[in-house]
Every structure is written in structure tokens, then in C-alpha cells.
């Protein structure tokens, strides 16, 4: 019987799908689920690369044993210690007590700390090599993508990179796990949402990792989440998405984030959007901060060059949901955005003034003075909103000239 787990040569997919968890890391919605990918290389020596969330251990070990039978695993290579991948280490060690754990100098303390697992270890550094037989593994240290111990493992004969979370995406695998055998259309937007929320803060380390891989030929990308990428056009697209996002490159377009209770601040957002459209900006996304999940908003802030934020004054503060989003944006160190902002109040304005803090901290380029509206939209407020929108559109168009 042909093994359905095969990727190429003697490399097998032994990952699992999570269609149960509503949220990833307890924060990020998973409408399409998520996969925890693990890989097995069967050669003179057998290597398992990363593991899976512990609650999937039973399914996982069955997959492994179906391939290996009673044959032991020689090496467990740990590219990343976040528990969605390291969760099964202790149980794997129980099944295979002689397994040698392969990691870098950041890895082993975490293995012992999280799981109390010690025993034989194989310490690798940047560029180190491990021969399994006909398969040759080379290790690349890629710290802070997105934890300190993260590294990548490259199998030279098949040009396969086991990249950890890098090049990963949300979305469980439905049927096959190889891009050429499935419809991959859902993964592109989910990749942006995955990157921007999970890895988003670490643009510079991701850039360093990409530079390190620049001369490495990639015929297969085996990440820890999402499909195995084998098609040239997909590999190019995946690398280019990660490259653009980590450089904070964004396209012409505007995301308008606003909070509202009774619709007055929203009316300002609508007027700004209308004028942006008049000015020829086609990609405009309005997010009501009360309704849109933050992960989708953050993804759009990574996507578009223009950001406009609006908030009513709420008990002398910025509206809480807007405040939280501003902090989410700052946390991710997003760079090079054009910014406009506006607010509304009824007796003592505070939101707009307080949002000034965000302007300073974000270092975004302000395209116009902020607007403040009292009570409800009046002719002057329509003019102010149009002016803000025009300034944003002009700034964006200047870049595309
Ligand atoms: C719970 C609550 C607290 C508010 N606190 C303030 C305030 O501290 N200062 C102020 O000027 N307006 C305050 N307002 C009034 C709103 O900021 C103002 O009506 C705003 O335009 C509402 O925007 P919206 O229609 O988009 O919800 C408050 C309103 C509510 C409901
Ligand atoms: Fe991770
Ligand atoms: Fe992960």
C-alpha cells in the first residue's frame, strides 16, 4: 500500500489538525482551524522534526507507528519550543527513551523546564550538519522567529526546509497536506493574519532569517502550520508574503478603525471613507472596533499603508476597544504608515488629545491635523472629514507616482 504520508523521498508528514480550538494562543479566532505539523525522515537513522499539541498525541503516535512499526526514532529535532509543537516531547521520550534530542543552546533549558525531560542531547549551532544516511541535515539558527530558541532544519538532498512557524498559516488541512493536491485559496489571507498577529513584532529577526536563507534553494517548505509548499509559484508567493510583511511593506489602501456607541463617530468614518473613494483609493476597509475581531484589524494594518483611527471620548478616555487596538498596533512595532485620526465628544473632549500619545509612539507620518466633533455631524465636520481623507489620498498617491 502506498503511504499517503509521503512528501518526497523518505520524508513523511505526521502532523494533526485542530478543528476544535476556537482560539489560537487563547486569543486569535480559528474559523478554518489550524494544523500542527510534524515530520518524520526515515533513513539509516530516523529523525522526527517537532511534535504536536499534547491533546493530539494519541492520533500522532499512531501515525508515526504506522510508518515505523516497532523501529525506534533516533533523533527528535526541536526547531521551536512553543507548546503547540513541543507539547508531545515528554510522551515521545516515554515511547522512545533512547531518543536523542537535537537543539541549540537555547533549547534544552526549555525542554527540561517545560517537560522535565533530560537525557541524551545533541547540541547544534549555526551551519552544523547531521547525516541520517542519504539525507543530510543542516541547521540554521533563526532566533526570535518568534521565540529565542527558534531554528530551521534544511534537508540538502531534497532541498526541503523545516522552517518552524516561519512560512506558517492558520487553516487546518482538509484532505491532503501538499499544496499541489489541495485548494490553497483560503490560506493566503490566513497567512497574513497568522504572521501579523503571531510573528508581527519580529520583522527584523524574520529579515535576518530570510537573508540567511537567501542562497538556500527551496524546493519544499515544511512549516509547522498549514500546507507543505512544493509548487514554485506558491513557494515564491509564501516567501514574498513573509518578506513584505517583515519589511512592513504595505499596499495603497486605508484601514479605518473606529469605536462607536451611538453612530456619531461612525458617521465621521463613513464620510472619510466616501471621500477616500472619491479620491480614487479603492482599497478601503472600515472596522468597527466593537465588532471586528482584533486579529483581522491587525492584519489589515499590516496590509495597507494608510491608517485612520477614530474614537469617541469615553469617561475622559479613548474608547476602550480603540485604546486596546492602539496598544496592539504599538506592540507589533509596525513601521512606515500614514496616519490620520479623529474623535467625538459631548462635554469635555479627551479622546483626540490622548490619541496624540499614539502618534508620538508609533512614529507614523501624520497626514493632517486631527478632527474633533461635538455631538453630531455638522457642515464643518463634513468638510474636516473630507480634508483628512484628501490629505491621506494625496500622501498615498505621492508614493505610487
Ligand atoms: C458612557 C459614556 C461616557 C462618556 N464620557 C464622555 C466624556 O468623558 N467626555 C465627553 O466629552 N463625552 C463623553 N461621552 C459622550 C460621547 O463621547 C459622545 O456622545 C460621542 O459623540 C459618542 O460617539 P458615538 O455616537 O460614536 O458613540 C460619553 C458617553 C458615554 C455613553
Ligand atoms: Fe510559535
Ligand atoms: Fe506554532
PDB file of C-alpha atoms in Angstrom, residues 45-47 74-77 100 102 122 124 127-139 153-156:
ATOM      1  CA  UNK A  45      18.800   6.959  11.217  1.00  0.00           C
ATOM      2  CA  UNK A  46      15.227   8.112  11.866  1.00  0.00           C
ATOM      3  CA  UNK A  47      14.521  11.735  12.729  1.00  0.00           C
ATOM      4  CA  UNK A  74      16.953   8.126  16.760  1.00  0.00           C
ATOM      5  CA  UNK A  75      16.616  11.905  16.805  1.00  0.00           C
ATOM      6  CA  UNK A  76      13.975  14.391  17.861  1.00  0.00           C
ATOM      7  CA  UNK A  77      14.843  17.710  16.249  1.00  0.00           C
ATOM      8  CA  UNK A 100      18.498  11.956  21.193  1.00  0.00           C
ATOM      9  CA  UNK A 102      18.617  17.825  18.878  1.00  0.00           C
ATOM     10  CA  UNK A 122      22.872  16.765  20.512  1.00  0.00           C
ATOM     11  CA  UNK A 124      23.799  22.202  17.194  1.00  0.00           C
ATOM     12  CA  UNK A 127      25.569  25.756   9.916  1.00  0.00           C
ATOM     13  CA  UNK A 128      26.055  22.452  11.770  1.00  0.00           C
ATOM     14  CA  UNK A 129      25.384  19.238   9.973  1.00  0.00           C
ATOM     15  CA  UNK A 130      23.771  15.888  10.796  1.00  0.00           C
ATOM     16  CA  UNK A 131      23.884  12.904   8.432  1.00  0.00           C
ATOM     17  CA  UNK A 132      20.955  10.496   8.698  1.00  0.00           C
ATOM     18  CA  UNK A 133      22.145   8.262   5.843  1.00  0.00           C
ATOM     19  CA  UNK A 134      21.317   9.558   2.415  1.00  0.00           C
ATOM     20  CA  UNK A 135      19.575  12.571   3.956  1.00  0.00           C
ATOM     21  CA  UNK A 136      21.795  15.430   5.137  1.00  0.00           C
ATOM     22  CA  UNK A 137      20.501  17.959   7.606  1.00  0.00           C
ATOM     23  CA  UNK A 138      21.920  21.456   8.014  1.00  0.00           C
ATOM     24  CA  UNK A 139      20.817  23.684  10.879  1.00  0.00           C
ATOM     25  CA  UNK A 153      16.458  22.435   9.662  1.00  0.00           C
ATOM     26  CA  UNK A 154      17.323  22.046   5.983  1.00  0.00           C
ATOM     27  CA  UNK A 155      17.469  18.676   4.245  1.00  0.00           C
ATOM     28  CA  UNK A 156      20.012  19.193   1.492  1.00  0.00           C
TER      29      UNK A 156
END
